[in-house]
PDB file of C-alpha atoms in Angstrom:
ATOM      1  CA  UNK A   1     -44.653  12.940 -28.400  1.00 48.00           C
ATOM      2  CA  UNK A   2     -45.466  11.893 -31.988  1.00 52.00           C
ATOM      3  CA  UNK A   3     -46.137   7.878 -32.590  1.00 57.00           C
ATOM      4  CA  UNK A   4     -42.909   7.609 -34.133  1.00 54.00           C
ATOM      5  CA  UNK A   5     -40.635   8.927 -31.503  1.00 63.00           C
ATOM      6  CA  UNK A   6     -42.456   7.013 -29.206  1.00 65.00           C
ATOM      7  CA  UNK A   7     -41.840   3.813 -31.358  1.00 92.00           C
ATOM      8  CA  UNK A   8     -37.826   4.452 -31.451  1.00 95.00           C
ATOM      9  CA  UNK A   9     -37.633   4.495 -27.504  1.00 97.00           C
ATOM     10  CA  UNK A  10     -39.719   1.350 -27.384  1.00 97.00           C
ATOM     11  CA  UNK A  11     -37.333  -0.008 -29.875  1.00 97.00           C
ATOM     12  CA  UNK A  12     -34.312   0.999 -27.869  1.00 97.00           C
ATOM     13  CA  UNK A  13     -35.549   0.162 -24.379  1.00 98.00           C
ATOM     14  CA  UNK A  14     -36.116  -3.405 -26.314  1.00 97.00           C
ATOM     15  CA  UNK A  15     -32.643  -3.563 -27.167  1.00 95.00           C
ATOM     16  CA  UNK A  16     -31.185  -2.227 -24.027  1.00 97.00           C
ATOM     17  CA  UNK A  17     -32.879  -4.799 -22.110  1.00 97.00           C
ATOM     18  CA  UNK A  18     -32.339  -7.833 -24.394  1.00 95.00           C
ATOM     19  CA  UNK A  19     -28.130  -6.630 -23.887  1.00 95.00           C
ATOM     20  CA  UNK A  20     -29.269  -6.419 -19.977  1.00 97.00           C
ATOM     21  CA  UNK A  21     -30.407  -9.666 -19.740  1.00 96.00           C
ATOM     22  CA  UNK A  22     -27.827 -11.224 -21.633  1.00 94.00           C
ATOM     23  CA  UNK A  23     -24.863  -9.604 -20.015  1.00 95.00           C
ATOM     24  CA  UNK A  24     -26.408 -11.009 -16.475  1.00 96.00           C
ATOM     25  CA  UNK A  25     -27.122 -14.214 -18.031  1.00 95.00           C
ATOM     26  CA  UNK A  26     -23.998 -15.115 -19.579  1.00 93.00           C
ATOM     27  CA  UNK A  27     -21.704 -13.569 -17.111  1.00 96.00           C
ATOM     28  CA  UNK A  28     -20.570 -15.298 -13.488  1.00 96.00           C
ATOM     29  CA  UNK A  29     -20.596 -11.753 -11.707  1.00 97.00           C
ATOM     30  CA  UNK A  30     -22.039  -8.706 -13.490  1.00 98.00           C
ATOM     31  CA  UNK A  31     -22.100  -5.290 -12.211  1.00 98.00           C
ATOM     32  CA  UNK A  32     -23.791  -2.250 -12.748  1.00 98.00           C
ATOM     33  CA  UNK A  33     -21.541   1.079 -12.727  1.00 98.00           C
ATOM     34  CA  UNK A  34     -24.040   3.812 -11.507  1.00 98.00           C
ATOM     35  CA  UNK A  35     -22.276   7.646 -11.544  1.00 96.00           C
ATOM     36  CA  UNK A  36     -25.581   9.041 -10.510  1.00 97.00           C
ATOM     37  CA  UNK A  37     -26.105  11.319 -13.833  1.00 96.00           C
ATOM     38  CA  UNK A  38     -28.877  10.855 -16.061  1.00 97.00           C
ATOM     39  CA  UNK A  39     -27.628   8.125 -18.272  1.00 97.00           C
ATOM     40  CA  UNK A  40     -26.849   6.172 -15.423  1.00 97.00           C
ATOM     41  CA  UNK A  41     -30.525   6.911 -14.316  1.00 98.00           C
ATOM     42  CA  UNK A  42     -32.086   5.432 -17.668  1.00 98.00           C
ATOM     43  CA  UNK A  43     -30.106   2.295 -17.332  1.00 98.00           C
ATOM     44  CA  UNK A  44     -30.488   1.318 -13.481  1.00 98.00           C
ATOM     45  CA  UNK A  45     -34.448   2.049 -14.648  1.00 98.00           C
ATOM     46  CA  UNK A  46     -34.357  -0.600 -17.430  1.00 98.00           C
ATOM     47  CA  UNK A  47     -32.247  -2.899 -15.459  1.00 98.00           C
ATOM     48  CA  UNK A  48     -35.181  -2.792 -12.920  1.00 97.00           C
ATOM     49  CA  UNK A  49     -37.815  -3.233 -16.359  1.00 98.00           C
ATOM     50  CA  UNK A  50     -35.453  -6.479 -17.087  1.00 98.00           C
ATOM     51  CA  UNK A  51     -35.731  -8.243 -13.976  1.00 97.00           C
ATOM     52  CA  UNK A  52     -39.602  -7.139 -12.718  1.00 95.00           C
ATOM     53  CA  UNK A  53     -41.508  -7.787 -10.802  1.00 95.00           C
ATOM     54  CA  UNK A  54     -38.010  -8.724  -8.723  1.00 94.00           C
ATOM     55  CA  UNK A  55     -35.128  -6.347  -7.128  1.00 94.00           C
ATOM     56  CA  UNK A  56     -32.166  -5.772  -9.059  1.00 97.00           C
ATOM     57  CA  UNK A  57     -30.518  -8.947  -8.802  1.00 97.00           C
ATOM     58  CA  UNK A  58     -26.780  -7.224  -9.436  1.00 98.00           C
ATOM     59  CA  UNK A  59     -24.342  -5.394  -7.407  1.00 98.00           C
ATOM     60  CA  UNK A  60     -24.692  -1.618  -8.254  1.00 98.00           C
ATOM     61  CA  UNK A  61     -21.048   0.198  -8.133  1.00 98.00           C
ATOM     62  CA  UNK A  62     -20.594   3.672  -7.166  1.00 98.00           C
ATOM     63  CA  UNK A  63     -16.889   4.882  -7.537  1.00 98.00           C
ATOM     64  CA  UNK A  64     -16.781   8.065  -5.144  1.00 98.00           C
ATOM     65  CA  UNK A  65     -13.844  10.276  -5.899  1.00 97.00           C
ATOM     66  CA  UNK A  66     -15.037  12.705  -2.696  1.00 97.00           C
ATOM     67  CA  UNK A  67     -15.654  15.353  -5.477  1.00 98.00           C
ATOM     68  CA  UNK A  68     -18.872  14.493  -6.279  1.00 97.00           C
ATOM     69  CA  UNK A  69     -21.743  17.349  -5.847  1.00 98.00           C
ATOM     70  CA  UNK A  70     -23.572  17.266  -2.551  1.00 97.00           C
ATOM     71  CA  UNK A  71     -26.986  17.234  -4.115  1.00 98.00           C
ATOM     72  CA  UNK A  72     -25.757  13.698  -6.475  1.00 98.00           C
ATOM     73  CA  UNK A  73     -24.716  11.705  -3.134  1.00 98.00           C
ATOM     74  CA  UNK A  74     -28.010  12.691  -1.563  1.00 98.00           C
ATOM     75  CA  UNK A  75     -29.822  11.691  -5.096  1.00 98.00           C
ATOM     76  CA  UNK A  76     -27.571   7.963  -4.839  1.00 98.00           C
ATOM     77  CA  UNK A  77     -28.907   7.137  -1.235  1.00 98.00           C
ATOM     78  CA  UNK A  78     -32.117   8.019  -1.768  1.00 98.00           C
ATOM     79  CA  UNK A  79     -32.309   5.629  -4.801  1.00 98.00           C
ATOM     80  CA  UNK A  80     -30.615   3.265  -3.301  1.00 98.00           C
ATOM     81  CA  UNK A  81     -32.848   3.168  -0.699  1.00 98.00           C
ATOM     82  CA  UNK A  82     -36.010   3.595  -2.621  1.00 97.00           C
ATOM     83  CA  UNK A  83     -35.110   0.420  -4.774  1.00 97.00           C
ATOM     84  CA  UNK A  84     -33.349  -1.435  -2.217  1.00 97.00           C
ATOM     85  CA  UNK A  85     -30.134  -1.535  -4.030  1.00 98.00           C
ATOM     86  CA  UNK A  86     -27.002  -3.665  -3.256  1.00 98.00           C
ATOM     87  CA  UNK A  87     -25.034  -0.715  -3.423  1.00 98.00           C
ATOM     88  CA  UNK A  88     -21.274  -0.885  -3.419  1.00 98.00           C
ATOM     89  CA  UNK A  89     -19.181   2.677  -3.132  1.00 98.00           C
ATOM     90  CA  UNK A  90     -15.519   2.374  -3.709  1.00 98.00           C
ATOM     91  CA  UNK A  91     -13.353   5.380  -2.886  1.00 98.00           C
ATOM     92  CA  UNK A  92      -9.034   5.009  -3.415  1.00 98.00           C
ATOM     93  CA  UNK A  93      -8.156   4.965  -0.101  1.00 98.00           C
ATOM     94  CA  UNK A  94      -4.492   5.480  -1.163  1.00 98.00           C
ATOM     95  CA  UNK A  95      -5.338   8.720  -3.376  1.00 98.00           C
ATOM     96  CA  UNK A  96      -7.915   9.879  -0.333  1.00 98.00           C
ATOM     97  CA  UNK A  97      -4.693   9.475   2.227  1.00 98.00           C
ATOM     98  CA  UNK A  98      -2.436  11.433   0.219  1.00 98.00           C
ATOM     99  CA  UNK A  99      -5.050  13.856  -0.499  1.00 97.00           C
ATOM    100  CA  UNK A 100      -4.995  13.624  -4.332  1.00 98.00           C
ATOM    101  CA  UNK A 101      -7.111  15.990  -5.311  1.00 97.00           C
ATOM    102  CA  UNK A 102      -7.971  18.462  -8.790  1.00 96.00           C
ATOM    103  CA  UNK A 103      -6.705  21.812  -6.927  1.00 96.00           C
ATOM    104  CA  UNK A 104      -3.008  20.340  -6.169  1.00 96.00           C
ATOM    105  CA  UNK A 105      -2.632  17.750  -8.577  1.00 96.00           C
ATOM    106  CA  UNK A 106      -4.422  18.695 -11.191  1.00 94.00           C
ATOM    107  CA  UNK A 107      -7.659  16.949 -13.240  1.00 93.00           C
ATOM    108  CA  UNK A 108      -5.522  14.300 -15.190  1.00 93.00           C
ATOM    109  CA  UNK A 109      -3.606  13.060 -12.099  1.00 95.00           C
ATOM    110  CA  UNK A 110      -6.884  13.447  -9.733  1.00 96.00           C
ATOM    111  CA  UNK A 111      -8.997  11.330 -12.556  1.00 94.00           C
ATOM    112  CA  UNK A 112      -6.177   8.676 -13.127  1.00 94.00           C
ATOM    113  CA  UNK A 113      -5.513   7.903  -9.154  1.00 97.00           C
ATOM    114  CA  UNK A 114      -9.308   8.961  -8.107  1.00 97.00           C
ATOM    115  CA  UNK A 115     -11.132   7.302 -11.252  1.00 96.00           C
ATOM    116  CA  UNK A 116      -9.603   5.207 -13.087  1.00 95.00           C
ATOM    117  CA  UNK A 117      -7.004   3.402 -10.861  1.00 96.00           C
ATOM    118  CA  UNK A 118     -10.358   3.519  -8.053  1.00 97.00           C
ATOM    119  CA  UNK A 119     -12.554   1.762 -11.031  1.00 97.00           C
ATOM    120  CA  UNK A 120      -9.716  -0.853 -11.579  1.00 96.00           C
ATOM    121  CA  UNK A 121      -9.651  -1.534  -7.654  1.00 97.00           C
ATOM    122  CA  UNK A 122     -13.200  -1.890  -7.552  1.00 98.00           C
ATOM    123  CA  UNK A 123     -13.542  -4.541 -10.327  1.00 97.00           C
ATOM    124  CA  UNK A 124     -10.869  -6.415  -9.327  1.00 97.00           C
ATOM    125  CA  UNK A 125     -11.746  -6.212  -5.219  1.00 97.00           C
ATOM    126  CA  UNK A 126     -15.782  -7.678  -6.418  1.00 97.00           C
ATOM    127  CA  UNK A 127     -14.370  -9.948  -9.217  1.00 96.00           C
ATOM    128  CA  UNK A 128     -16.580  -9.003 -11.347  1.00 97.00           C
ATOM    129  CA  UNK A 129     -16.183 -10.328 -15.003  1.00 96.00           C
ATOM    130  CA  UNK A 130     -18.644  -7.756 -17.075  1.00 97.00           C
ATOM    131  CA  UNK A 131     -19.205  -4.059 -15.887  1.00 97.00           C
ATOM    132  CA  UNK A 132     -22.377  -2.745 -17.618  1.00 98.00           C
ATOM    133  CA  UNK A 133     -22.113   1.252 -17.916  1.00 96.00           C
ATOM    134  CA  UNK A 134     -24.309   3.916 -19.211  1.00 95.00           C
ATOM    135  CA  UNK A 135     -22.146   5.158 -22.081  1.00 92.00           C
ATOM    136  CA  UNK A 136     -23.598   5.875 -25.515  1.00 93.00           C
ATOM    137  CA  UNK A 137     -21.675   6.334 -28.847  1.00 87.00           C
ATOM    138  CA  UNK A 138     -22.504   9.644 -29.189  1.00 87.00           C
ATOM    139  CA  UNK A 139     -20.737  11.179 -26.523  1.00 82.00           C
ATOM    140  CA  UNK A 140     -17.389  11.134 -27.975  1.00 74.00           C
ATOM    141  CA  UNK A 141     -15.207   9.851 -30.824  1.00 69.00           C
ATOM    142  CA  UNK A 142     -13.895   7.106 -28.697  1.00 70.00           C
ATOM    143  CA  UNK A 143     -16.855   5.977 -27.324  1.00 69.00           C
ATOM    144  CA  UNK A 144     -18.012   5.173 -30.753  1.00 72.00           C
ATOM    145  CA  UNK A 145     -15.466   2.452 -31.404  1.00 76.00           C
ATOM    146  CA  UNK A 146     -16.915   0.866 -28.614  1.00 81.00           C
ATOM    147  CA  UNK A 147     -19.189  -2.609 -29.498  1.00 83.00           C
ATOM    148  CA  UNK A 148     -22.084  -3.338 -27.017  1.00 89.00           C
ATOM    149  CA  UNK A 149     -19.774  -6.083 -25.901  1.00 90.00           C
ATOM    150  CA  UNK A 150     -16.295  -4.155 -25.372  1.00 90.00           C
ATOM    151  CA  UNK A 151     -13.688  -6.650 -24.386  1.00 91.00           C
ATOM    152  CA  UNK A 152     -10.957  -5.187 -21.513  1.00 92.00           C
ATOM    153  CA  UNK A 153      -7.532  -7.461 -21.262  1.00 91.00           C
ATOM    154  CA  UNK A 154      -5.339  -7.673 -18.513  1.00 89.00           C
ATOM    155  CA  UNK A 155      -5.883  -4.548 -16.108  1.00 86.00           C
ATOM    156  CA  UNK A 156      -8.915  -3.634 -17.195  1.00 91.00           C
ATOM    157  CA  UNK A 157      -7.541  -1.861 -20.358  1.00 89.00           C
ATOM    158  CA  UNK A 158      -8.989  -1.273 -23.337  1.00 87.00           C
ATOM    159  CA  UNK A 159      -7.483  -1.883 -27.173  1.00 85.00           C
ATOM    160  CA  UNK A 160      -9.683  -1.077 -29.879  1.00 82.00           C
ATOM    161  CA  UNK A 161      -7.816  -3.317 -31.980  1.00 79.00           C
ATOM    162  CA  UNK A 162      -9.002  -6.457 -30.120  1.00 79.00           C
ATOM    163  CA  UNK A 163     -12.469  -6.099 -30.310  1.00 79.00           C
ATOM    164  CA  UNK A 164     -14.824  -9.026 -31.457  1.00 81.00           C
ATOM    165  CA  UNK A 165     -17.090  -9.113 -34.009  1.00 79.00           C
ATOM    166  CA  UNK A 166     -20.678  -7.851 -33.087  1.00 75.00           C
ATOM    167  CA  UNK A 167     -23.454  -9.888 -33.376  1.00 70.00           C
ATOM    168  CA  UNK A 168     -26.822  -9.164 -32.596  1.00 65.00           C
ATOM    169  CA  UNK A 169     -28.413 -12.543 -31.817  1.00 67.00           C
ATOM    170  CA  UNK A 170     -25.500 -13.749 -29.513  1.00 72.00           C
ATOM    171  CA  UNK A 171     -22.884 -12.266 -27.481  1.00 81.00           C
ATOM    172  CA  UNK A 172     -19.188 -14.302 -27.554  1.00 83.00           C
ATOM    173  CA  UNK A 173     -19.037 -14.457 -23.668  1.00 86.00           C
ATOM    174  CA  UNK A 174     -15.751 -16.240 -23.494  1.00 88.00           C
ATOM    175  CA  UNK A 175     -12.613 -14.599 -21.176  1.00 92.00           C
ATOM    176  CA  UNK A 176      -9.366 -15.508 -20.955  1.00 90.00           C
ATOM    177  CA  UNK A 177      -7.632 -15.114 -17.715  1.00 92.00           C
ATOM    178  CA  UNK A 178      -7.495 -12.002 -16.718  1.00 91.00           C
ATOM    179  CA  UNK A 179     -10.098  -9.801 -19.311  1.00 93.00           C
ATOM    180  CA  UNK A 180     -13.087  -8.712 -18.591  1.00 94.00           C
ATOM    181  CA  UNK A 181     -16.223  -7.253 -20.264  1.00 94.00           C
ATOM    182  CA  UNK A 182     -17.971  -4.048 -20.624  1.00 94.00           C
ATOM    183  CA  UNK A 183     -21.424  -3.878 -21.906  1.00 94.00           C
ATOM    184  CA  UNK A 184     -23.174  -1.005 -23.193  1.00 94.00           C
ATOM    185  CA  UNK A 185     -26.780  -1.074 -22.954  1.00 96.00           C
ATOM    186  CA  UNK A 186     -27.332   2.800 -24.256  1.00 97.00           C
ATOM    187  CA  UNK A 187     -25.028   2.478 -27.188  1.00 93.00           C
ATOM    188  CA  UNK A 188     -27.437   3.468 -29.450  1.00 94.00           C
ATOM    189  CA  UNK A 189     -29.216   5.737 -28.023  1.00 96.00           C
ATOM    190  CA  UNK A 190     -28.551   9.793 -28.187  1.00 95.00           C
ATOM    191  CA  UNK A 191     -28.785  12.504 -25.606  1.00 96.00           C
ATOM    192  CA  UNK A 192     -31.959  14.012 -27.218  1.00 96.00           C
ATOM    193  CA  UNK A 193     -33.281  10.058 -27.082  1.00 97.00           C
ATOM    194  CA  UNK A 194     -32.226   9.611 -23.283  1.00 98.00           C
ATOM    195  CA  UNK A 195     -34.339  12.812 -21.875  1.00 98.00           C
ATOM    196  CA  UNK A 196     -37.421  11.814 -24.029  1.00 97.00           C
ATOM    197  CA  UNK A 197     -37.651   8.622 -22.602  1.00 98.00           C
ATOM    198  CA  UNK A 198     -36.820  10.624 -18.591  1.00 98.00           C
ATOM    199  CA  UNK A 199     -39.962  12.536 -20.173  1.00 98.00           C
ATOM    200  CA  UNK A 200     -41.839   9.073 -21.448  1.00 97.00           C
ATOM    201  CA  UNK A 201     -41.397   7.297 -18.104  1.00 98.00           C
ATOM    202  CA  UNK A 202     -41.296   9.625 -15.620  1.00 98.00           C
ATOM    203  CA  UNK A 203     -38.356   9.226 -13.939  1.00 98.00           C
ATOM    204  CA  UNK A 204     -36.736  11.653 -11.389  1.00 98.00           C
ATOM    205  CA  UNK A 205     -33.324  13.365 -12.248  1.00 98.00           C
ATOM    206  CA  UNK A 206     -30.420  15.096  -9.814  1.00 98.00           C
ATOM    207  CA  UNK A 207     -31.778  18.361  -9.944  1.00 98.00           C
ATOM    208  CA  UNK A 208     -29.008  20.208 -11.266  1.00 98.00           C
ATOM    209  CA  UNK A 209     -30.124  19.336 -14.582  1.00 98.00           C
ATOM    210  CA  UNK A 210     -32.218  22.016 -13.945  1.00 98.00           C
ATOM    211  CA  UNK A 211     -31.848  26.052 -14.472  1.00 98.00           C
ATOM    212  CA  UNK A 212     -31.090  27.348 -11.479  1.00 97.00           C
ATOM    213  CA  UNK A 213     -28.998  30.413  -9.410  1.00 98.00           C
ATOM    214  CA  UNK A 214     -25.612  28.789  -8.593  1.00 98.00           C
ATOM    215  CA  UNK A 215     -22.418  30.660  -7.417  1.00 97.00           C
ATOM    216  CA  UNK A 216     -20.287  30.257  -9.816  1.00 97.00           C
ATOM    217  CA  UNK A 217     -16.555  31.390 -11.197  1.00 97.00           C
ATOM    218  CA  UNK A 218     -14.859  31.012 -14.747  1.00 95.00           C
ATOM    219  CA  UNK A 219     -13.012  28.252 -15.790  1.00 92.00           C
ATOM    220  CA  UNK A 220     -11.600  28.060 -19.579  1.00 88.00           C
ATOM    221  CA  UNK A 221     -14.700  30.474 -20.557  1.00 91.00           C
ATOM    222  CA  UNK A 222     -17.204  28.332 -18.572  1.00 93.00           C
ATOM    223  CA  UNK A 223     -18.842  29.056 -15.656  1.00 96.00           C
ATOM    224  CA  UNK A 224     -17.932  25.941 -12.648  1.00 97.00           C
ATOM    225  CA  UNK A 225     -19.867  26.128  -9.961  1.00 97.00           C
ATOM    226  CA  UNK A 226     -18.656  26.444  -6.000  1.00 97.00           C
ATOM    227  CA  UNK A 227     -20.283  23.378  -4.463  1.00 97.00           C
ATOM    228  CA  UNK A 228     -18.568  23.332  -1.061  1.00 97.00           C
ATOM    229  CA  UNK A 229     -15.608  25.296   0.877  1.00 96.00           C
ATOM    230  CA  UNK A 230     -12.930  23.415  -0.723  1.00 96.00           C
ATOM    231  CA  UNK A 231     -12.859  24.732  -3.899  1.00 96.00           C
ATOM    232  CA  UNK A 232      -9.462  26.600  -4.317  1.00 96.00           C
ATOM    233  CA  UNK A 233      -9.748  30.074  -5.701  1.00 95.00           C
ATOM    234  CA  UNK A 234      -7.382  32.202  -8.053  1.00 92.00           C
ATOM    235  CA  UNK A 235      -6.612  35.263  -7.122  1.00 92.00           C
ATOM    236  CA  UNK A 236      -8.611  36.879  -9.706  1.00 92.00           C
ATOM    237  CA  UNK A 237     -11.546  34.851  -9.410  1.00 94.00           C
ATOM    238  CA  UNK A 238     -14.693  36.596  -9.199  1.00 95.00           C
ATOM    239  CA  UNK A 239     -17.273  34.629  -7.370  1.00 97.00           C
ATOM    240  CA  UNK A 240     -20.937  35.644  -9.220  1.00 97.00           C
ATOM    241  CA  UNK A 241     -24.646  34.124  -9.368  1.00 97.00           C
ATOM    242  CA  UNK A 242     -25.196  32.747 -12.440  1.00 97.00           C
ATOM    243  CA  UNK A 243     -28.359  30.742 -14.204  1.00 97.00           C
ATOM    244  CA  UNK A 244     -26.813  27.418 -14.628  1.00 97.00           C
ATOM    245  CA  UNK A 245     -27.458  24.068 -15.658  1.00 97.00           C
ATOM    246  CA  UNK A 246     -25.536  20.795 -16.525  1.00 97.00           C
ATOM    247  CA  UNK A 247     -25.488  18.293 -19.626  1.00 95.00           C
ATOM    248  CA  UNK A 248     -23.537  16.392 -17.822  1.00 94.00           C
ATOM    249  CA  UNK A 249     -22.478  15.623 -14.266  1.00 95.00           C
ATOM    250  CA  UNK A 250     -19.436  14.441 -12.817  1.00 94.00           C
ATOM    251  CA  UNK A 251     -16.545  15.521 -10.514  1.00 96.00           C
ATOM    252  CA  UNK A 252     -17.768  19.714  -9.268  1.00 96.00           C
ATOM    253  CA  UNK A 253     -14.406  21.488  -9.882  1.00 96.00           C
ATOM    254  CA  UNK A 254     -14.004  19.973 -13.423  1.00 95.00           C
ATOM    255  CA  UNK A 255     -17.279  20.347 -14.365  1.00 94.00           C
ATOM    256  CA  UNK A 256     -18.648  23.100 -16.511  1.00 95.00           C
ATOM    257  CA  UNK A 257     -22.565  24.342 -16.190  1.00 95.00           C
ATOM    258  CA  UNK A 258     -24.053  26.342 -18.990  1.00 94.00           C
ATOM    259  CA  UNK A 259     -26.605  29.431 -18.824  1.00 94.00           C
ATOM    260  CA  UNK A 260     -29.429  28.651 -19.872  1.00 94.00           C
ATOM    261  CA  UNK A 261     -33.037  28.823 -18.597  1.00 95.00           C
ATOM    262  CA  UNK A 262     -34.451  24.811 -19.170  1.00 96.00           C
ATOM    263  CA  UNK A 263     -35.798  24.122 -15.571  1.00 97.00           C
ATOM    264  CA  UNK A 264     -37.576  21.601 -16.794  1.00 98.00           C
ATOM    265  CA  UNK A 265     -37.414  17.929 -18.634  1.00 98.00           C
ATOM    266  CA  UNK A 266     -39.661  19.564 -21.423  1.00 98.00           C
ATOM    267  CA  UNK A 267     -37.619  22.898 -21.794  1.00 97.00           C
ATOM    268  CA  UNK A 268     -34.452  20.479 -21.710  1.00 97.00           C
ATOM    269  CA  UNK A 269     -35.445  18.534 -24.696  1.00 97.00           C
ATOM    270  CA  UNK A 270     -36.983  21.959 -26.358  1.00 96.00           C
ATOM    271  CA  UNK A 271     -32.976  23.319 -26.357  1.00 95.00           C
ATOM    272  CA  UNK A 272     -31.444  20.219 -27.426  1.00 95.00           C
ATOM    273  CA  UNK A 273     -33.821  20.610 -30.421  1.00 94.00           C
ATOM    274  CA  UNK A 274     -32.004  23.413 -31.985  1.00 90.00           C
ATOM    275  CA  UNK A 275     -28.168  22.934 -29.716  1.00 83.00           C
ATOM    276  CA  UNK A 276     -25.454  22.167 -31.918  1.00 75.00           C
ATOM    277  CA  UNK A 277     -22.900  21.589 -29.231  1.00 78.00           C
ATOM    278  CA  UNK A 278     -21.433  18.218 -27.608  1.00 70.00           C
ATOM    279  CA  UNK A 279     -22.823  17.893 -24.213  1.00 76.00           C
ATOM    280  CA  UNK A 280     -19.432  16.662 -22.893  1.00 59.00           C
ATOM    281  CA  UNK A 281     -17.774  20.098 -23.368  1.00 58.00           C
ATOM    282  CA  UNK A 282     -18.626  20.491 -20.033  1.00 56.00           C
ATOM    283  CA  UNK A 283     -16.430  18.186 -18.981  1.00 58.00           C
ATOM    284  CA  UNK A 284     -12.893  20.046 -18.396  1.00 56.00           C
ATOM    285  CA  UNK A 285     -11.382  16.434 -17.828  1.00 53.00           C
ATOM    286  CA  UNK A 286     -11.954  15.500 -21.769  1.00 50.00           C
ATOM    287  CA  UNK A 287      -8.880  17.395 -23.644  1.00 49.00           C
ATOM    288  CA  UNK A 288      -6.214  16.935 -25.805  1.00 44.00           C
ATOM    289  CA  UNK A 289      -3.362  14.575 -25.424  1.00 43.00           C
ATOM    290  CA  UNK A 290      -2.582  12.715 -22.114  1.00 41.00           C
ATOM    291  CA  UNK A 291      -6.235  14.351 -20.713  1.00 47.00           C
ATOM    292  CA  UNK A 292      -8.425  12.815 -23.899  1.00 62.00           C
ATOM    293  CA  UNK A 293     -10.864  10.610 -23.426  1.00 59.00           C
ATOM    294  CA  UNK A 294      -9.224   7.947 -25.959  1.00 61.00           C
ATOM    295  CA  UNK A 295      -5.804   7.502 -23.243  1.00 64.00           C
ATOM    296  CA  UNK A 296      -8.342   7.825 -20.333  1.00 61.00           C
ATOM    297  CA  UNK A 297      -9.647   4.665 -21.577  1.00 57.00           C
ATOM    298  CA  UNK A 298      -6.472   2.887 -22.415  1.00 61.00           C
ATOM    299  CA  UNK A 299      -5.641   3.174 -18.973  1.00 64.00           C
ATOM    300  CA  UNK A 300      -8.873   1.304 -17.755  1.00 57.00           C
ATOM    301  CA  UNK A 301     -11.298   4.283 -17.882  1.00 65.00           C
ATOM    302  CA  UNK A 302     -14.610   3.649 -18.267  1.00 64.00           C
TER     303      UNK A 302
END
């Protein structure tokens, strides 16, 4: 890695833990949203940089929608048990009763009750006033209207209207009844940026970031992979290996792989070199209209 790359992660893992340390500081009860994926990954590593040679001092939130892939819940308690982490899972019991799930009720239903409602119970159940996630601007259109200090009003939802000025010596910390915060502490950084600084320090991934032979069916042109005996097939299905990997991790039936042959953290940043595609196109979850991410968010989304 050249001296200058090397100086822009430095520069960013500054800024990402001066927002760390400010969002703890100023704030009665933080939290720390961890969805296991390599984003999340970078930021519970710098959280750890911010507070050594201590443990995390901060809840660490897990919402568990029961969808996850296997190998991400065996990645969460190993990490949590490596670092000693005050983990905190939160599943809707009401959506898990009535078996919501993204077979029956399809992916905008299953992501409101299982995600986003789940999320809403979990803030409000730990009263936490500022929720620091791994999101980066990036990602997607809406996540770029989002300051590293995104205010939430009543019910955790968000109106990109309403959002403060951002300054970058001081953070306006002040809540009315019933907001919250989000903080941001990857804002600025890119996907290419994230894996060079896995690469820079290190740090272990869930391994299905990797290339690998996964059974696998079509879904909208993209191959999903079959993670466990619940996953519902059509009748036309046809069930095939396939050399997968994912950009991005989240929920297994509404989450696309792509074939490709980057089994590594260097071959990973060697294709995102030269890709020209979003790595959220994976997600299934992030279409038009009531599925986009934009109304997602409205509703208390992350």
């Amino acid at each position: 890695m050249s001296g200058l790359r090397t100086d822009v992660l430095s520069e960013l893992e500054a800024e990402a833990i001066w927002i760390i340390r400010e969002a703890v500081a100023a704030f009665a009860r933080p939290v720390l949203l961890y969805s296991i994926g390599k984003d999340s990954t970078v930021l519970l590593h710098l959280v750890q940089k911010a507070f050594t040679p201590g443990r995390i001092p901060i809840p660490v939130l897990h919402v568990d929608t029961t969808f996850k892939f296997a190998e991400m819940i065996r990645f969460r308690d190993r990490t949590a048990r490596r670092l000693d982490l005050d983990l905190v899972v939160h599943t809707n019991l009401d959506g898990l009763a009535r078996n919501v799930n993204p077979f029956e009720n399809g992916p905008d239903e299953y992501t409101r009750v299982m995600k986003t409602v789940a999320l809403r119970q979990a803030l409000d159940a730990g009263g936490y006033d500022v929720a620091l996630g791994g999101a980066r601007r990036d990602e997607e259109r809406s996540r770029a209207k989002e300051r590293l200090f995104s205010l939430r009003g009543e019910s955790h939802v968000w109106d990109p209207s309403a959002q403060r000025p951002e300054f970058f010596s001081s953070v306006n910390s002040r809540l009315l009844p019933g907001t919250s915060m989000r903080s941001f502490p990857l804002s600025n950084w890119t996907e290419l940026d994230v894996w060079r600084y896995i690469q820079r320090e290190s740090l272990d991934v869930v391994p299905l970031y990797f290339t690998a032979d996964r059974p696998t069916v079509l879904r909208q042109g993209r191959p999903v992979v079959i993670d466990d005996d619940r996953f519902v097939l059509a009748a036309d299905d046809e069930v095939r290996m396939r050399r997968v990997r994912f950009r991005t991790l989240g929920c297994y039936p509404l989450s696309a792989g792509e074939e490709s042959e980057a089994a590594s953290v260097e071959d990973i940043i060697a294709e995102l070199e030269h890709t020209t595609t979003s790595e959220r196109s994976g997600r299934l979850i992030d279409g038009a209209g009531a599925s986009s991410m934009e109304r997602k968010k409205l509703e208390g989304y992350f």
